[in-house]
Coordinates of N, CA and C in Angstrom, one line a residue:
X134 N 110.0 114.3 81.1 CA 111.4 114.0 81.4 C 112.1 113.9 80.1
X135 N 113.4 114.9 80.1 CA 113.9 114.6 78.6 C 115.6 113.1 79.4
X136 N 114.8 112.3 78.0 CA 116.4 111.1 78.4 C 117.1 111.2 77.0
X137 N 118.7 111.3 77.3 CA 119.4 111.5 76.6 C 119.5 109.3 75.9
X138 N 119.8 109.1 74.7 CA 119.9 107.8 74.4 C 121.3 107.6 74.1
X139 N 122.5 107.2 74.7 CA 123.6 106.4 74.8 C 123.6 105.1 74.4
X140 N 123.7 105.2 72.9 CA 123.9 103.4 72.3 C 124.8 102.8 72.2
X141 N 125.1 102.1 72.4 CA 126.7 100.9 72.5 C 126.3 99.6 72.9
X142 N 127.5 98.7 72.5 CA 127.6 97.3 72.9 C 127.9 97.0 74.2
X143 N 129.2 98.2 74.7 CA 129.2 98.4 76.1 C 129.7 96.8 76.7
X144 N 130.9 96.2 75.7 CA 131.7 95.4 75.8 C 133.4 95.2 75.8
X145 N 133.5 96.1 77.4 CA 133.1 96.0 78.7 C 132.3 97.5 78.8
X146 N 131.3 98.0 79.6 CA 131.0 99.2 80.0 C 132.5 100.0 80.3
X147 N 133.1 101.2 80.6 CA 133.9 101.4 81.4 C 134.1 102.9 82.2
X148 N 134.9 103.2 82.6 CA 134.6 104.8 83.5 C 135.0 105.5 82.3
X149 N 135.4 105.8 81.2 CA 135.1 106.8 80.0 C 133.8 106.9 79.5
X150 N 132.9 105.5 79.6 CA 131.1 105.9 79.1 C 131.0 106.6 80.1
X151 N 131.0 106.0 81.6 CA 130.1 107.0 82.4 C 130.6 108.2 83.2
X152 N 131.9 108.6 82.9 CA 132.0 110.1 82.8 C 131.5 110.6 81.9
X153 N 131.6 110.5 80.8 CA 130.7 111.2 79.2 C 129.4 111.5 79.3
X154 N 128.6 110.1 80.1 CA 127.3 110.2 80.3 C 126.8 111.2 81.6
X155 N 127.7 111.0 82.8 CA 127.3 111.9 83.9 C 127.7 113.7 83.5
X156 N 129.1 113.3 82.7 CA 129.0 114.8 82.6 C 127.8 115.3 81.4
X157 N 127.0 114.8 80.4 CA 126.0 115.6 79.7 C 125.3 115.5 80.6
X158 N 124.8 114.8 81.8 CA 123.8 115.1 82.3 C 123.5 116.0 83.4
X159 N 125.3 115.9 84.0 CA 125.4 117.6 84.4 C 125.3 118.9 83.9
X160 N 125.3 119.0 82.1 CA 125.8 119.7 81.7 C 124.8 119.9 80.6
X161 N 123.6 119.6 80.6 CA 122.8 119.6 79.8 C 121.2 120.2 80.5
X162 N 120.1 119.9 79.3 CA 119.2 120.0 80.0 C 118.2 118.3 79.9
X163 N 119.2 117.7 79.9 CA 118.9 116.2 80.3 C 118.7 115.8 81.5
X164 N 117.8 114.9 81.9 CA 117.3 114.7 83.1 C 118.1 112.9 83.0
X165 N 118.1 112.4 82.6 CA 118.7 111.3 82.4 C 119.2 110.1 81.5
X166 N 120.3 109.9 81.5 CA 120.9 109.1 80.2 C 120.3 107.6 80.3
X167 N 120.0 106.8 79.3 CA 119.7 106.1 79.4 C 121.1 105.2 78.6
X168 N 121.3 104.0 79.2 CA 122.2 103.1 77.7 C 122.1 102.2 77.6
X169 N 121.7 102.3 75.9 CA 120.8 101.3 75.5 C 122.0 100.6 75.0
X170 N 121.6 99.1 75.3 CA 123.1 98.2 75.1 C 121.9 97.4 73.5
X171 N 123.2 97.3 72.9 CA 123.0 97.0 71.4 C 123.1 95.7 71.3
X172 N 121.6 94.4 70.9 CA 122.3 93.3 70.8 C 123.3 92.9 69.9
X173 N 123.7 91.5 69.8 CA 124.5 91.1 69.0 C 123.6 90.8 67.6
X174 N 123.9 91.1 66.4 CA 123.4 90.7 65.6 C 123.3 89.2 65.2
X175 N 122.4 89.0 65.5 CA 122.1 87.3 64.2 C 123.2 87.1 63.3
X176 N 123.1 87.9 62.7 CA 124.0 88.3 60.9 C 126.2 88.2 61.2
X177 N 126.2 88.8 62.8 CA 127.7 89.3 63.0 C 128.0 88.4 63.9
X178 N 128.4 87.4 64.1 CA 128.9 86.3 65.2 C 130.5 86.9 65.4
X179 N 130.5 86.8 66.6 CA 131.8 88.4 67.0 C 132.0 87.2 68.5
X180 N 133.0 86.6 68.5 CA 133.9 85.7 69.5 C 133.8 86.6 70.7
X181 N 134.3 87.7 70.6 CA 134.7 88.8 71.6 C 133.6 89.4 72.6
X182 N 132.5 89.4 71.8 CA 131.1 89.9 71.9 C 130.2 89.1 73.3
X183 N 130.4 89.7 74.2 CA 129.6 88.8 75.2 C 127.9 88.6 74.8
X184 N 127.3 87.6 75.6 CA 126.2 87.6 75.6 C 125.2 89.0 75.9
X185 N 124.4 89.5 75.3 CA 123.6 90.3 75.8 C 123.1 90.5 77.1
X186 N 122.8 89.5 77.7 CA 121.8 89.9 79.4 C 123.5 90.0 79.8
X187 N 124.9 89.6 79.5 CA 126.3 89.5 80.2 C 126.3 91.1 80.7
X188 N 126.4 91.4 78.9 CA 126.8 93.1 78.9 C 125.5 94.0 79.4
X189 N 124.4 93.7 79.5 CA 123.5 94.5 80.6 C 123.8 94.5 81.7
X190 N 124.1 93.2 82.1 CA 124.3 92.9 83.7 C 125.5 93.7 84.3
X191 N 126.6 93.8 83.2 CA 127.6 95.3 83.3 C 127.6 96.6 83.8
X192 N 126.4 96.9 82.8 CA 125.6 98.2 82.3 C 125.0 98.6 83.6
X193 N 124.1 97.8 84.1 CA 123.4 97.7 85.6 C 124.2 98.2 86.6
X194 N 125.3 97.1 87.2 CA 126.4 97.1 87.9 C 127.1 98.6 88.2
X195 N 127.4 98.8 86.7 CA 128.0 100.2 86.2 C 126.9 101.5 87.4
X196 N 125.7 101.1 86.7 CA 124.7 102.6 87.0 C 124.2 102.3 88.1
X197 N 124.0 101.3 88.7 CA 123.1 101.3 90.0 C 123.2 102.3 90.7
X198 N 123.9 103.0 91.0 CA 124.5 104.1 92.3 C 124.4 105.2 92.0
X199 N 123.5 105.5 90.3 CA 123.5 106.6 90.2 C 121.9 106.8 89.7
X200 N 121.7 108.3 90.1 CA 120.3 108.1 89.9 C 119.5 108.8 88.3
X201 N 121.0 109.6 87.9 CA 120.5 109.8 86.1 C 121.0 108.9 85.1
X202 N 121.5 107.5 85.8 CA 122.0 106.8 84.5 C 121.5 105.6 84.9
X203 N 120.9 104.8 83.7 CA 120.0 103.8 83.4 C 120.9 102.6 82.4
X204 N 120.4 101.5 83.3 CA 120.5 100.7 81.4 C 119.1 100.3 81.2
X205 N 119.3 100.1 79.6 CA 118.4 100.1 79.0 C 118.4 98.6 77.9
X206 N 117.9 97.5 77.9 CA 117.7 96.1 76.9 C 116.7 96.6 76.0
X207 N 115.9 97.9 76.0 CA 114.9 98.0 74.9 C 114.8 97.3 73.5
X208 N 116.6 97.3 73.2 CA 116.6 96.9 72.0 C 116.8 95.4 72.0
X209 N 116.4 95.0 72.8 CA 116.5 93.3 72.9 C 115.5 93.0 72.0
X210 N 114.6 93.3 72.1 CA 113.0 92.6 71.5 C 112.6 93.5 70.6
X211 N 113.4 94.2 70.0 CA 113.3 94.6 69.0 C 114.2 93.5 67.3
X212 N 113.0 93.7 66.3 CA 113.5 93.0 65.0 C 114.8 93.7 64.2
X213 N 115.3 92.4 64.4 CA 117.1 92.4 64.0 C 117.2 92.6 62.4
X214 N 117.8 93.1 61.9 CA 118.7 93.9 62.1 C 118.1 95.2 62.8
X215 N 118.6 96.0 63.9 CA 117.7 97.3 64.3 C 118.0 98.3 63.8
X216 N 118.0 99.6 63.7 CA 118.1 100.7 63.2 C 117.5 102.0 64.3
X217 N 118.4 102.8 64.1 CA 118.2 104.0 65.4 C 116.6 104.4 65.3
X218 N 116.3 104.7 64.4 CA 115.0 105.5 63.8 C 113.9 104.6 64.6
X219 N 114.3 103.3 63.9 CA 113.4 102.2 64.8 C 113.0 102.1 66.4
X220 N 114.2 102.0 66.5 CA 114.1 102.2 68.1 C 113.7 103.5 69.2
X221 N 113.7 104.8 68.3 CA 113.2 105.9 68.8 C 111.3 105.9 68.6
X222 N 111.4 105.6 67.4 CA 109.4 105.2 67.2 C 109.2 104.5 68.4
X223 N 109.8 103.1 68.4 CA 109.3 102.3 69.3 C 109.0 102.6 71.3
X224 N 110.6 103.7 71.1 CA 110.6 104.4 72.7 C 109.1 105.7 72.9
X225 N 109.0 106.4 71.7 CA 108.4 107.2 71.8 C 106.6 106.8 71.8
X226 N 106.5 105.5 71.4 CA 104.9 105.2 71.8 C 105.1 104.7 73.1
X227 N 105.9 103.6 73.5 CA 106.1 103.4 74.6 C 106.1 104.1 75.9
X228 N 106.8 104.8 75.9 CA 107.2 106.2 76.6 C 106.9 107.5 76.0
X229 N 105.2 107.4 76.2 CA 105.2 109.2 75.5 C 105.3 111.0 76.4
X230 N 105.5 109.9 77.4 CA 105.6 111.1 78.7 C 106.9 111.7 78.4
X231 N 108.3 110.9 77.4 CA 109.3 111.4 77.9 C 109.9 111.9 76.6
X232 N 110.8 112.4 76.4 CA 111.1 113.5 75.4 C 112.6 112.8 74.9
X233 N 112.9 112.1 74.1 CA 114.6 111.5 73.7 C 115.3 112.0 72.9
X234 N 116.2 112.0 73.1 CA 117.8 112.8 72.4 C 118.7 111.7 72.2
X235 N 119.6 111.7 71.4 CA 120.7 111.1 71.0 C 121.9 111.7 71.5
X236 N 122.9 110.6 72.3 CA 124.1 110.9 72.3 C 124.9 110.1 71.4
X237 N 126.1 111.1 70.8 CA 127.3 110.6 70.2 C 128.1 111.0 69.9
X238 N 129.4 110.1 69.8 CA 130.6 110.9 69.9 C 130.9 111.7 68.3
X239 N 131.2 112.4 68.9 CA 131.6 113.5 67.4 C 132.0 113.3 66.1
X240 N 133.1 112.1 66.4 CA 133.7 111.0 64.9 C 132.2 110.1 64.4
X241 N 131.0 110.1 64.7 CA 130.1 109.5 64.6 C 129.2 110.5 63.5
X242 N 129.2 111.7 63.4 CA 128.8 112.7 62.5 C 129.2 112.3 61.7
X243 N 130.1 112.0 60.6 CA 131.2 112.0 59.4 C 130.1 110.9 58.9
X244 N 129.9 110.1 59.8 CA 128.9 108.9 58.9 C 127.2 109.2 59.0
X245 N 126.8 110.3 59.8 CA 125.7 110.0 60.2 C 124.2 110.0 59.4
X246 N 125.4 110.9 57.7 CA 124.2 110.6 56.6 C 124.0 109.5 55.9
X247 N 124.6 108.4 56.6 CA 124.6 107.4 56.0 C 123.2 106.1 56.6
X248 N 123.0 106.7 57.9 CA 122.2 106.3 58.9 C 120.6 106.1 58.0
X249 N 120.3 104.9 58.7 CA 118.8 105.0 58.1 C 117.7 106.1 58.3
X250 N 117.4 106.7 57.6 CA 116.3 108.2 58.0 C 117.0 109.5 58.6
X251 N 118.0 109.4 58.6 CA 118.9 110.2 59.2 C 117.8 112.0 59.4
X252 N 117.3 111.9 58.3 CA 116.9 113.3 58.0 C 115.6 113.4 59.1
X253 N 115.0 112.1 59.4 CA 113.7 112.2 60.2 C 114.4 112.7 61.4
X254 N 115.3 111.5 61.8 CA 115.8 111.2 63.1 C 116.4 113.5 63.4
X255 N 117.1 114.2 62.9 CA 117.5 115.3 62.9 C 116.2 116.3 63.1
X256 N 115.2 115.7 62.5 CA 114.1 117.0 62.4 C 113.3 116.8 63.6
X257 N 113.2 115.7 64.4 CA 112.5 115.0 65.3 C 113.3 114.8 67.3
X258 N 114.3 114.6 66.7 CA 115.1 115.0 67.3 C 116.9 115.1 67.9
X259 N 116.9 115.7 69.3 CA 118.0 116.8 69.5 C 118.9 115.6 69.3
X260 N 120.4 116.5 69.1 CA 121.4 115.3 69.2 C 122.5 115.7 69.6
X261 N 122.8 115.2 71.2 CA 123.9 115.8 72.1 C 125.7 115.0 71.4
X262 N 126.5 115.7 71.0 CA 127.4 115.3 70.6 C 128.6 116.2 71.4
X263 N 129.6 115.0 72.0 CA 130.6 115.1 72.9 C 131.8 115.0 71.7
X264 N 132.8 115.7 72.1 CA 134.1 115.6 71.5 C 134.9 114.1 71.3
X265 N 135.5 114.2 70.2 CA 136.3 112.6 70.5 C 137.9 113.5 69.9
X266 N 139.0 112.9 70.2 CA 140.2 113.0 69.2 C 139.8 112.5 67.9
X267 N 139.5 113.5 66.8 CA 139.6 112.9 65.6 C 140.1 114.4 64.7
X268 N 139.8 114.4 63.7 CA 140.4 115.1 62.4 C 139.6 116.4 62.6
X269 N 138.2 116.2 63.6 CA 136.9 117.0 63.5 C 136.6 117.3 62.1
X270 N 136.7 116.4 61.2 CA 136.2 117.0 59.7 C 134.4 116.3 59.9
X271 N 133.5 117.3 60.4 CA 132.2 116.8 60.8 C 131.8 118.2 59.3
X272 N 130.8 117.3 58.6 CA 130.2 117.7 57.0 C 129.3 118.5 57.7
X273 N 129.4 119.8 56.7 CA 129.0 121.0 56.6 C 127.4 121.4 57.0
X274 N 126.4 120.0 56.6 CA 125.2 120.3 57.0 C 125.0 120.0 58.8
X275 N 125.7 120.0 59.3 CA 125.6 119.3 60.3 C 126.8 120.7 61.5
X276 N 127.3 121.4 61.1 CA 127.9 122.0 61.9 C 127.0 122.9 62.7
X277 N 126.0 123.6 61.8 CA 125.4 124.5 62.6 C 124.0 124.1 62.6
X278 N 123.6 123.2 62.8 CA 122.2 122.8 62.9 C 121.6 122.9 64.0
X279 N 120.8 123.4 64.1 CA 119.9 123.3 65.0 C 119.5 122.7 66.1
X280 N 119.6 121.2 65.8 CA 118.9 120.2 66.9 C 120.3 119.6 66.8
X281 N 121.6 119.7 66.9 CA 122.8 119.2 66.9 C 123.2 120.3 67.8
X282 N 123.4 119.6 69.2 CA 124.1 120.2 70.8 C 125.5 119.6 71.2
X283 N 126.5 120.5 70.9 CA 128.2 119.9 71.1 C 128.1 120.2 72.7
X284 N 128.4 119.4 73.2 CA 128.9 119.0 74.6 C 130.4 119.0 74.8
X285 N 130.9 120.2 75.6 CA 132.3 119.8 75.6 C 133.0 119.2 77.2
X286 N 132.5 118.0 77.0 CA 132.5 116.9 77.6 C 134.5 117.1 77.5
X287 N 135.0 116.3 78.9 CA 136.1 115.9 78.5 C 136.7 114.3 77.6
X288 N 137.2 114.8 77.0 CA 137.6 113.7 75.7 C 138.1 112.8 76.2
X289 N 137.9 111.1 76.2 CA 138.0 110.1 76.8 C 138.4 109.2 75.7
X290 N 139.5 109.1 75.3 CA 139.6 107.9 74.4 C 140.1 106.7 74.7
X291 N 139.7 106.1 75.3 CA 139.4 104.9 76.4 C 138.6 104.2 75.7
X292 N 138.9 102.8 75.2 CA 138.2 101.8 74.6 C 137.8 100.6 75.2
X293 N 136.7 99.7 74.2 CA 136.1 98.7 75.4 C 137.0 97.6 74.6
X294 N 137.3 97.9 72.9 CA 138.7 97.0 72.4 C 140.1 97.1 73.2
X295 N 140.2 98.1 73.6 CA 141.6 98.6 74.3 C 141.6 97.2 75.5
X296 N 140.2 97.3 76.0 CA 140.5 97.0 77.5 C 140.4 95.2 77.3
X297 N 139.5 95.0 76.5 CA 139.9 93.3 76.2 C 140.8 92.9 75.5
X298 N 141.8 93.4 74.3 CA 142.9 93.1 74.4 C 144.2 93.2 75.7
X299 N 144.3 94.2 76.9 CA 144.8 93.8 77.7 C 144.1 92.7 78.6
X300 N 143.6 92.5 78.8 CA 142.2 91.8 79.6 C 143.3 90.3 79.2
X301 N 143.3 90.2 77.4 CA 143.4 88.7 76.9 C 145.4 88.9 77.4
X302 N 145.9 89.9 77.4 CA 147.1 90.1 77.6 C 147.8 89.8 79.4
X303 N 146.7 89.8 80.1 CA 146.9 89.2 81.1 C 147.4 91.0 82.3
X304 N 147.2 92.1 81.6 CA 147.6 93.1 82.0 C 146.5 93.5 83.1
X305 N 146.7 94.0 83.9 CA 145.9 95.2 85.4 C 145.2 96.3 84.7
X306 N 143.6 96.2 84.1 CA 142.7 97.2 83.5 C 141.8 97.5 84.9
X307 N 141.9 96.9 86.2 CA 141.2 97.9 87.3 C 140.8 98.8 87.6
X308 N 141.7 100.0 86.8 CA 141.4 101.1 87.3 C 140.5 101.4 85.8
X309 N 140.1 101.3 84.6 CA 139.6 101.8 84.2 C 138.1 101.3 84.0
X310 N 137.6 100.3 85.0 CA 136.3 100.2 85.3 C 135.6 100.2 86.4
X311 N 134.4 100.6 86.3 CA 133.6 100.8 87.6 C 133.8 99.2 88.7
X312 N 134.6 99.4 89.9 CA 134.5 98.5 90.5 C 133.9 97.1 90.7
X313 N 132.5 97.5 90.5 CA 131.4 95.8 90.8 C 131.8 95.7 89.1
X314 N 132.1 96.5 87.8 CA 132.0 95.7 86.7 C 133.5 94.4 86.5
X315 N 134.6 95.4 87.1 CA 135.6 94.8 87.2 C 135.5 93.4 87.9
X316 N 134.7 93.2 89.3 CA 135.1 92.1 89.6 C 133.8 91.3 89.3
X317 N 132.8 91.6 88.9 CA 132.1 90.7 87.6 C 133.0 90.1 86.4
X318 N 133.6 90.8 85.9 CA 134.9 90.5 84.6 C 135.3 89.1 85.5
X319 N 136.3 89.7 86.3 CA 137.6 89.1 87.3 C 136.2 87.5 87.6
X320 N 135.6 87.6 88.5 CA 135.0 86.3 88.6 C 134.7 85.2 87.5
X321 N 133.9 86.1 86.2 CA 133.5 85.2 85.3 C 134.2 84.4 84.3
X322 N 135.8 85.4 84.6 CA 136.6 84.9 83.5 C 136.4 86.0 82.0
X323 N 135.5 86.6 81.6 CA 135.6 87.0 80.3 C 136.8 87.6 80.0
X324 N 136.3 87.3 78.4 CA 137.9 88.3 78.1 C 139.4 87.0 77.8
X325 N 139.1 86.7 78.7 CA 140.6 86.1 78.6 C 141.2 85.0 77.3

């Protein structure tokens, strides 16, 4: 099974991840996105930042109903600070049946030789990259590469900052989350 790896904090999950995610998985030769929710670092104490099992329990909510989209805590029990490369060794002994790919948004290239191993992570493997509004100045070794797959996903610039600053604003963000996550929000209070 090839699973595409969707990383984020996914604070709040919203219907811009999981169109992005459903459409590569319509649109690919991906069998299923997984998203892996990023803990909070030790190091970055972030007020805004819900608890980890919070933003899984989102994540869940979000994908239950679907059958190619997953969450994933892998990187819970993994040693902090993490690193992508890390966490693909770790999926790949774990899971050697299944074949992983990276997703990311396209303004995520510009930095991505900055990434730890970057060069392993490229030779090893594919990397599905969806459009975002940006300048598209994506560096030259990276346009025509090989294991670099542009998705032209429709462009969602729908934020999970967007949606907790109205959230603390007291504004109507309903429509831009999957139902059960909205009234998980709405009951628990976050955000506000």
């Amino acid at each position: 099974m090839k699973v595409g790896l969707f990383f984020g904090t996914f604070n709040p999950i919203h219907v811009g991840h999981l169109t992005i995610a459903n459409h590569i998985v319509e649109h690919s030769d991906l069998d299923q996105v997984w998203f892996v929710v990023t803990p909070q670092s030790p190091f970055k104490q972030k007020s805004s930042l819900l608890d980890n099992y919070q933003r899984l329990e989102m994540v869940y909510l979000a994908t239950k109903d679907y059958t190619t989209l997953k969450p994933s805590s892998i990187e819970f029990g993994l040693k902090q600070p993490n690193y992508t490369i890390d966490t693909l060794v770790y999926l790949e002994e774990k899971y050697p049946q299944h074949d992983f790919a990276l997703i990311m948004g396209e303004d995520n290239l510009k930095s991505f030789h900055k990434w730890k191993n970057y060069e392993l992570i490229l030779e090893n493997y594919s990397i599905y990259v969806y459009p975002r509004l940006s300048k598209r100045i994506v560096p030259e070794q990276f346009k025509a590469h090989p294991k670099i797959i542009n998705i032209s996903a429709p462009i969602m610039e729908l934020s999970s900052t967007f949606i907790r600053q109205e959230i603390k604003a007291g504004r109507n963000i309903r429509p831009m989350l999957p139902d059960e996550v909205w009234k998980y929000l709405d009951e628990m209070s976050f955000y506000k």
